XYZ file of N, CA and C in Angstrom:
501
model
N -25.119 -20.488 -10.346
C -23.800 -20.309 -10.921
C -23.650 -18.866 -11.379
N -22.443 -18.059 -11.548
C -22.088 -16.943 -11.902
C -21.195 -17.171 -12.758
N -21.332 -16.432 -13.850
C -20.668 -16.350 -15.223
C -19.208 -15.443 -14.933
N -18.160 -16.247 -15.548
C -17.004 -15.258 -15.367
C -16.686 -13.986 -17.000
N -16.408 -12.920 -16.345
C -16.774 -11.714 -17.419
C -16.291 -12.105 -18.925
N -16.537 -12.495 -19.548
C -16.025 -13.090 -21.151
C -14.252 -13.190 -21.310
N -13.567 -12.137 -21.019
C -12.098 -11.958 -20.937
C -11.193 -12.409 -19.994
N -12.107 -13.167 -19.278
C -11.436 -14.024 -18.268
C -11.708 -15.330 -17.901
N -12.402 -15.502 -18.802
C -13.155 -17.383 -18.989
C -11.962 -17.831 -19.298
N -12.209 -19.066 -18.543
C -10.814 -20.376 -18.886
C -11.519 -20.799 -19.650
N -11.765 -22.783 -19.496
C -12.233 -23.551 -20.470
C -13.983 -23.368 -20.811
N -14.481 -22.971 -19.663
C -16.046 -22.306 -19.860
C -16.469 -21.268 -18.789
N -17.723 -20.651 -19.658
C -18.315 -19.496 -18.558
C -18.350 -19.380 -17.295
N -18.479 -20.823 -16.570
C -18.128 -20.637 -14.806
C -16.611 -20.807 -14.485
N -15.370 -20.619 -15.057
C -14.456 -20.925 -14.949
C -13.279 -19.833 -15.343
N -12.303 -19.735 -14.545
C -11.631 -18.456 -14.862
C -10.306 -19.280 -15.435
N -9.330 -18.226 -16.270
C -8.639 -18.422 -16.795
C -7.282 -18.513 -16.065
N -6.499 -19.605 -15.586
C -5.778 -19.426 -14.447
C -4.271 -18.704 -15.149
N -3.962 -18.865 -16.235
C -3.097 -17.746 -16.902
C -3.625 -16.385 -16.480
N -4.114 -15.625 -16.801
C -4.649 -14.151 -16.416
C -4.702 -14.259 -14.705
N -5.449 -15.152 -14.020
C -5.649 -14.782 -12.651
C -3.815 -15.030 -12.027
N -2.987 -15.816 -12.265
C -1.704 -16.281 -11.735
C -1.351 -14.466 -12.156
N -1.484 -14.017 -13.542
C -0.955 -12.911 -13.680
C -1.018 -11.609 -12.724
N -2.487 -11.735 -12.451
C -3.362 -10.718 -11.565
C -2.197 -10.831 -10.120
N -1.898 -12.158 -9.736
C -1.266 -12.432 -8.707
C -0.029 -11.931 -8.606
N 1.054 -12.391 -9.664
C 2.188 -11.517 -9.992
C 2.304 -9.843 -9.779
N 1.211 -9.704 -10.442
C 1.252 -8.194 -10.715
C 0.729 -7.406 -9.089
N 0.193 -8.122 -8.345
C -0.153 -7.335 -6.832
C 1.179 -7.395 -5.936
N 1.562 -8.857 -6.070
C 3.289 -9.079 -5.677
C 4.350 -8.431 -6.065
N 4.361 -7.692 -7.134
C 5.332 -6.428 -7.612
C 5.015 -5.118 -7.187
N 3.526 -4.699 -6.972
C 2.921 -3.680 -6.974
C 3.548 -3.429 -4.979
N 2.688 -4.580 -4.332
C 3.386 -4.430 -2.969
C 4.944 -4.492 -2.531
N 6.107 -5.019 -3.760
C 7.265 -4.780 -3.853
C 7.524 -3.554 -3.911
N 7.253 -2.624 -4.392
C 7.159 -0.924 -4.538
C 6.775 -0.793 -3.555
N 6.392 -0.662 -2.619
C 5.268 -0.409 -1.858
C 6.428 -0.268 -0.482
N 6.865 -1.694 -0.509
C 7.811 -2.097 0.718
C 9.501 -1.426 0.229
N 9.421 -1.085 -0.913
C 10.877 -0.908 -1.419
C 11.350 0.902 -0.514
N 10.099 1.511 -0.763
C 9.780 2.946 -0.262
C 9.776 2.991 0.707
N 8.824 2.165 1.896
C 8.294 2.706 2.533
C 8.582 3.727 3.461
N 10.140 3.757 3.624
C 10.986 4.236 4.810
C 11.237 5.871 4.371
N 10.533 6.222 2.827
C 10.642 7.187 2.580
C 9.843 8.559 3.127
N 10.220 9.699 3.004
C 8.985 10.972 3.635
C 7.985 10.688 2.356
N 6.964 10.938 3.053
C 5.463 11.081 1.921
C 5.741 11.487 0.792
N 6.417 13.240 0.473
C 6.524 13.484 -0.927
C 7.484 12.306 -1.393
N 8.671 11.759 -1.193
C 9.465 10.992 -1.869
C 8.917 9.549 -2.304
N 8.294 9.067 -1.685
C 7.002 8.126 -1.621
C 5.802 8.154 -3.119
N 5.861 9.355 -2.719
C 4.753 9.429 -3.857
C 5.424 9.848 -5.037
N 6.964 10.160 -5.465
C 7.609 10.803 -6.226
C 8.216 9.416 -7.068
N 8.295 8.603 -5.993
C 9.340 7.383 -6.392
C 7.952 6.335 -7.247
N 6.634 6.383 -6.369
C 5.425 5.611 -6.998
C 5.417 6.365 -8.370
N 5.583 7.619 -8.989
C 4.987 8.124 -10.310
C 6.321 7.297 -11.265
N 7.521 7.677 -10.823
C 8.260 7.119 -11.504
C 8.688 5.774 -12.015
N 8.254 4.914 -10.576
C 8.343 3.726 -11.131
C 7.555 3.130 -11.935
N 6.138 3.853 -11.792
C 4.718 3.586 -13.186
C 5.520 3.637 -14.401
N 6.278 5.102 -14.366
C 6.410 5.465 -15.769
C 7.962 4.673 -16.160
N 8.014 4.163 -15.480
C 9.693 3.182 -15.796
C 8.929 2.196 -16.553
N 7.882 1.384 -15.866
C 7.325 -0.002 -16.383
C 6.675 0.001 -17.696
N 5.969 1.255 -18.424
C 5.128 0.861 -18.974
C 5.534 2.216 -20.202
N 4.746 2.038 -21.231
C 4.530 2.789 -22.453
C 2.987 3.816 -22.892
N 2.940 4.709 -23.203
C 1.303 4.812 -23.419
C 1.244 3.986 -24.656
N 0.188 3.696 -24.343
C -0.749 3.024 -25.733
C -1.251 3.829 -26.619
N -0.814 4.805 -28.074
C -1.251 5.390 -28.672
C -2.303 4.776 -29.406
N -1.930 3.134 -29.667
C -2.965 2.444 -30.961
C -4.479 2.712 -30.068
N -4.317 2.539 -28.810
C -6.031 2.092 -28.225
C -6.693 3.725 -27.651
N -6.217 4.648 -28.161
C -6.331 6.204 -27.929
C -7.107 6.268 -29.543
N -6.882 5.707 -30.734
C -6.859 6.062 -31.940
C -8.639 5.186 -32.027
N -8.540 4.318 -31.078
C -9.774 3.417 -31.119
C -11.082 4.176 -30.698
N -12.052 5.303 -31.514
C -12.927 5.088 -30.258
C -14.091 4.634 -29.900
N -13.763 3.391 -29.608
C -14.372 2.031 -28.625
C -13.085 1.927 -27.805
N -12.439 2.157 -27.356
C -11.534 1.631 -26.197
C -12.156 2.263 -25.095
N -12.609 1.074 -24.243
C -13.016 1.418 -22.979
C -12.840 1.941 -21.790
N -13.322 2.805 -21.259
C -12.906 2.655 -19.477
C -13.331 1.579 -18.856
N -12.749 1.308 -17.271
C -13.131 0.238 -16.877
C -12.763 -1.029 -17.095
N -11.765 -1.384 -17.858
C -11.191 -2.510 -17.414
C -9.980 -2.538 -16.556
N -9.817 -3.430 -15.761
C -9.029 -4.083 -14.532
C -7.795 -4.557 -15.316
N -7.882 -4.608 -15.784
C -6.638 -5.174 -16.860
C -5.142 -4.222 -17.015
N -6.218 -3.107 -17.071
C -4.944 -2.218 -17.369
C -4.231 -1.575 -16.182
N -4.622 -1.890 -14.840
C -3.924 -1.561 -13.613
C -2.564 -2.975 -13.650
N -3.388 -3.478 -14.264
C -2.490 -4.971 -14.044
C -1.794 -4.981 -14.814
N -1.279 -4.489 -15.965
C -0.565 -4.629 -16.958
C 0.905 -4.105 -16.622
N 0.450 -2.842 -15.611
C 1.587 -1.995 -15.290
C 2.407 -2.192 -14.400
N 1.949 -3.455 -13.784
C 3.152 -4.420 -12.653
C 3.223 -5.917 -13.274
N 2.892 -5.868 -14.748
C 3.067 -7.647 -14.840
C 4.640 -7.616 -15.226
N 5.644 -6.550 -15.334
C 7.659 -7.085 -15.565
C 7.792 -7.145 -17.192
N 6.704 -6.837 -17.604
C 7.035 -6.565 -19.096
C 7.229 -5.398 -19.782
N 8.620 -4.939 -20.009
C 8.426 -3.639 -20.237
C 7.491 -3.000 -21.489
N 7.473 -3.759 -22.234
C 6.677 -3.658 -23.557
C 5.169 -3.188 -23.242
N 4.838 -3.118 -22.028
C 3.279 -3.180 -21.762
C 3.353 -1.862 -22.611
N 1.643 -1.854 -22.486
C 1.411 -0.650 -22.839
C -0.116 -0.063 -22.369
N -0.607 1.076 -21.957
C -1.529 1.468 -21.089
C -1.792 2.723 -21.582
N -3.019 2.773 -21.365
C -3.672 4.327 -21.226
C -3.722 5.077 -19.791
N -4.582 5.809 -19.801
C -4.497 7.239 -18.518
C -5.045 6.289 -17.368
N -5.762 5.598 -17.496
C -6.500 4.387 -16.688
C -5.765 3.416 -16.170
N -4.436 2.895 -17.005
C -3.683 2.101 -16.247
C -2.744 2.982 -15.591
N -2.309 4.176 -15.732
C -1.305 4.787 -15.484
C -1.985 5.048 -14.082
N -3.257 6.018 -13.557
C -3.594 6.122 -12.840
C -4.176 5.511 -11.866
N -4.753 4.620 -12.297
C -5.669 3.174 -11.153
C -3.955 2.817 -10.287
N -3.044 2.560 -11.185
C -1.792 1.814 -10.538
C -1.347 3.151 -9.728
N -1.273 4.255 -9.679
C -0.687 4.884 -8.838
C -1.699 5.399 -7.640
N -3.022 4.951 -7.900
C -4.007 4.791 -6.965
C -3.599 3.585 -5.751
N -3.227 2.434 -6.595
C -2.960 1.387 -5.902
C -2.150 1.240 -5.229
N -1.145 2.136 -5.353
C 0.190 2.041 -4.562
C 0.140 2.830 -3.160
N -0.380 4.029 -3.704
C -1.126 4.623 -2.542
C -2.103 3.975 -1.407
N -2.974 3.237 -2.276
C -4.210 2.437 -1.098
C -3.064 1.503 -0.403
N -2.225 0.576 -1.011
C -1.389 -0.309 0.040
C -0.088 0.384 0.827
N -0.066 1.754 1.026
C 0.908 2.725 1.538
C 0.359 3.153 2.663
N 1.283 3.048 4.006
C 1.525 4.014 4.945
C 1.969 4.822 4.700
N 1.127 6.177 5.479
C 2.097 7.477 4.969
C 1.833 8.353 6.417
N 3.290 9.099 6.781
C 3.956 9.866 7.885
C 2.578 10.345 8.413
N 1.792 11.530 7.435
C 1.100 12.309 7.631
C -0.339 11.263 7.149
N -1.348 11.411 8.760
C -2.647 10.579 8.142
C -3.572 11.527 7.131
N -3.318 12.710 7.019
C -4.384 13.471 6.638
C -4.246 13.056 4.657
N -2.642 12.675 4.022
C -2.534 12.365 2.595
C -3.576 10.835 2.243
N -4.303 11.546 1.399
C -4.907 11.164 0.643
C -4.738 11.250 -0.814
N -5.434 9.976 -1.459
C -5.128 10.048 -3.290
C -6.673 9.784 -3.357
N -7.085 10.381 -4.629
C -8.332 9.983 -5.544
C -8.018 9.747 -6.689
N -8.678 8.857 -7.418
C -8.635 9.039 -9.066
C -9.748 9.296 -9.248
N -9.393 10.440 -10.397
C -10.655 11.631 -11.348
C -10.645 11.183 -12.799
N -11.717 11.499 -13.269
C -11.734 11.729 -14.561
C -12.579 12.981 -15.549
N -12.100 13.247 -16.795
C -12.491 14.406 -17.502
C -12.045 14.503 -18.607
N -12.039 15.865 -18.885
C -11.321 16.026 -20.350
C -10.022 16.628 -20.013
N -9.461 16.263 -21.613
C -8.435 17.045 -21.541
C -7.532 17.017 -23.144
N -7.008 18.721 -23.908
C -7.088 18.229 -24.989
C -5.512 18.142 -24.658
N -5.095 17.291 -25.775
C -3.871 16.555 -25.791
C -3.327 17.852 -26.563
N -1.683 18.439 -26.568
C -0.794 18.769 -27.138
C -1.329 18.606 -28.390
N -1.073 19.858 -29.445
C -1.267 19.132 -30.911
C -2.821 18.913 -31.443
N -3.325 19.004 -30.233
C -5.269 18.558 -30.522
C -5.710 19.854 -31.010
N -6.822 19.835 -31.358
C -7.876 20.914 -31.090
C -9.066 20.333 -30.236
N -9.265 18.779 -29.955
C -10.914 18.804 -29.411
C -10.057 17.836 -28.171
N -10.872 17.897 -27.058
C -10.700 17.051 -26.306
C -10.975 16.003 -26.060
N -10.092 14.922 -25.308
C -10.719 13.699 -25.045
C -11.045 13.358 -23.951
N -11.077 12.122 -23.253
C -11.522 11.512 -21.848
C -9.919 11.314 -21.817
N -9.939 11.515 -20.020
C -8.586 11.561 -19.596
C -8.200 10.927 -17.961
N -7.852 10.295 -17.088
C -8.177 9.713 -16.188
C -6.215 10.063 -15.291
N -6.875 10.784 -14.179
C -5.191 11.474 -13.331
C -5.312 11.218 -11.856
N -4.730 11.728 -11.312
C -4.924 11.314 -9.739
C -4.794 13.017 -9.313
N -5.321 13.041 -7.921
C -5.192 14.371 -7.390
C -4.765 13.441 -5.974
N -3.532 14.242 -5.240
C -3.063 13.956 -4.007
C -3.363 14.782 -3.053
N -4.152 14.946 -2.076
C -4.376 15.849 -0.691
C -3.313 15.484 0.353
N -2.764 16.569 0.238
C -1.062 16.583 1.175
C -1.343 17.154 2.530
N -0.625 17.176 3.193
C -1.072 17.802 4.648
C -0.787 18.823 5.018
N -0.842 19.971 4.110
C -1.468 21.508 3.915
C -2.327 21.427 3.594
N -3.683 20.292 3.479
C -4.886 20.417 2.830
C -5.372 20.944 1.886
N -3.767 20.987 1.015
C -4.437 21.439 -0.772
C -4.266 20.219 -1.623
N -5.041 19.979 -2.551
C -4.807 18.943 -3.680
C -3.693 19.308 -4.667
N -3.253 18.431 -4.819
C -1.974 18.454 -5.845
C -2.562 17.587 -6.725
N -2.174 17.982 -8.416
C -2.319 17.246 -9.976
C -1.121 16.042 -9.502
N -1.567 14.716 -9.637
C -0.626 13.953 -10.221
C -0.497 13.209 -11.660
N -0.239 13.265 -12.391
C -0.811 13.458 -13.972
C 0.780 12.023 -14.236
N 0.048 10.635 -14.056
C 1.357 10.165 -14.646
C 1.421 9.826 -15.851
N 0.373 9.784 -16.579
C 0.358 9.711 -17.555
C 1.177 10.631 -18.681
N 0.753 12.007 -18.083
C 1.607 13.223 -19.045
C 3.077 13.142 -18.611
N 3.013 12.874 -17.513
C 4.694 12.617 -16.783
C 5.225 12.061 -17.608
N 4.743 10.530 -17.950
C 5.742 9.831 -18.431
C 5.754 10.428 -19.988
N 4.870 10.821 -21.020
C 5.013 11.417 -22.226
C 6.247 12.427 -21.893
N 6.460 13.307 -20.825
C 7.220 14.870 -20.959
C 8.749 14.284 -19.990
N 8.699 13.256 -19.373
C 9.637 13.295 -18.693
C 11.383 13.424 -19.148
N 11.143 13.768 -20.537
C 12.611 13.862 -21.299
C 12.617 14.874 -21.213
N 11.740 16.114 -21.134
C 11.597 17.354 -21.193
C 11.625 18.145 -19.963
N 12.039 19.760 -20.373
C 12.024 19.891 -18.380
C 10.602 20.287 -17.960
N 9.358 20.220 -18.841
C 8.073 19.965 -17.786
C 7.475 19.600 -17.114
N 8.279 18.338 -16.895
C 7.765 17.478 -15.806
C 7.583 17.694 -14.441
N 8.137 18.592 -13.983
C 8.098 19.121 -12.610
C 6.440 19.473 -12.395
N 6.003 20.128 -13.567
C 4.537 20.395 -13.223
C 3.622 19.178 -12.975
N 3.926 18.376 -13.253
C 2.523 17.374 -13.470
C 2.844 16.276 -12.456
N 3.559 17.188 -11.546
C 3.912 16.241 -10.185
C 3.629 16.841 -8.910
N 2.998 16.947 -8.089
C 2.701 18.472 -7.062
C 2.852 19.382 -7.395
């Protein structure tokens, strides 16, 4: 028998929680709704329309930034950002895994675009020390990497900086 990871146990350890997994399900069915809503778009618009619609769905999570024990590595927070609740709320990890994801289930014009998700530091506005920070870099087909930063996007997007933290 294999134990299901503590945060996803239904009624016991070999058993998953079919609330959370139905969710998991929802949330890939919205994610590939984006996916198909675009597709007919050129690559940059594609990938312009994926940052925005992240940052339509979701909120950063300042409380779990203030925590530090808040983890990397949970799956949860890719999922949060297509479960239709606008209230969610996410760190650099959900912001980025999900615009990873949209990318992995995307055709795109040019085969050579590629996405990665990175991680590092980075000090926040207002900081003096840095923290852990998690962004995407896009390889376009001039074979340079472009910052996709949706996380800072969605913080600045009232502002006119946003242009930077997008190619």
């Amino acid at each position: 028998k294999m134990e299901v990871a503590k945060d996803y146990q239904g009624s016991n350890k070999y058993t998953t929680n079919s609330e959370k997994t139905g969710a998991a399900q929802r949330a890939a069915d919205n994610a590939r709704a984006i996916v198909e809503r675009y597709a007919r778009e050129d690559d940059y618009e594609k990938l312009y329309a994926y940052l925005t619609e992240i940052s339509d769905r979701v909120t950063y999570d300042d409380d779990a930034v203030r925590k530090p024990d808040t983890p990397y590595g949970d799956p949860w927070q890719m999922i949060n950002v297509f479960d239709g609740n606008e209230e969610t709320r996410v760190v650099c990890e959900g912001y980025s895994k999900a615009f990873q994801y949209l990318c992995d289930l995307s055709s795109f014009e040019d085969e050579k675009i590629a996405c990665y998700t990175v991680t590092g530091d980075m000090r926040p506005v207002g900081s003096a020390e840095p923290g852990p920070h998690m962004w995407n870099i896009a390889t376009m087909e001039n074979g340079k990497n472009y910052l996709v930063d949706t996380t800072n996007y969605d913080a600045l997007k009232e502002t006119n900086g946003k242009e930077y933290l997008f190619l």
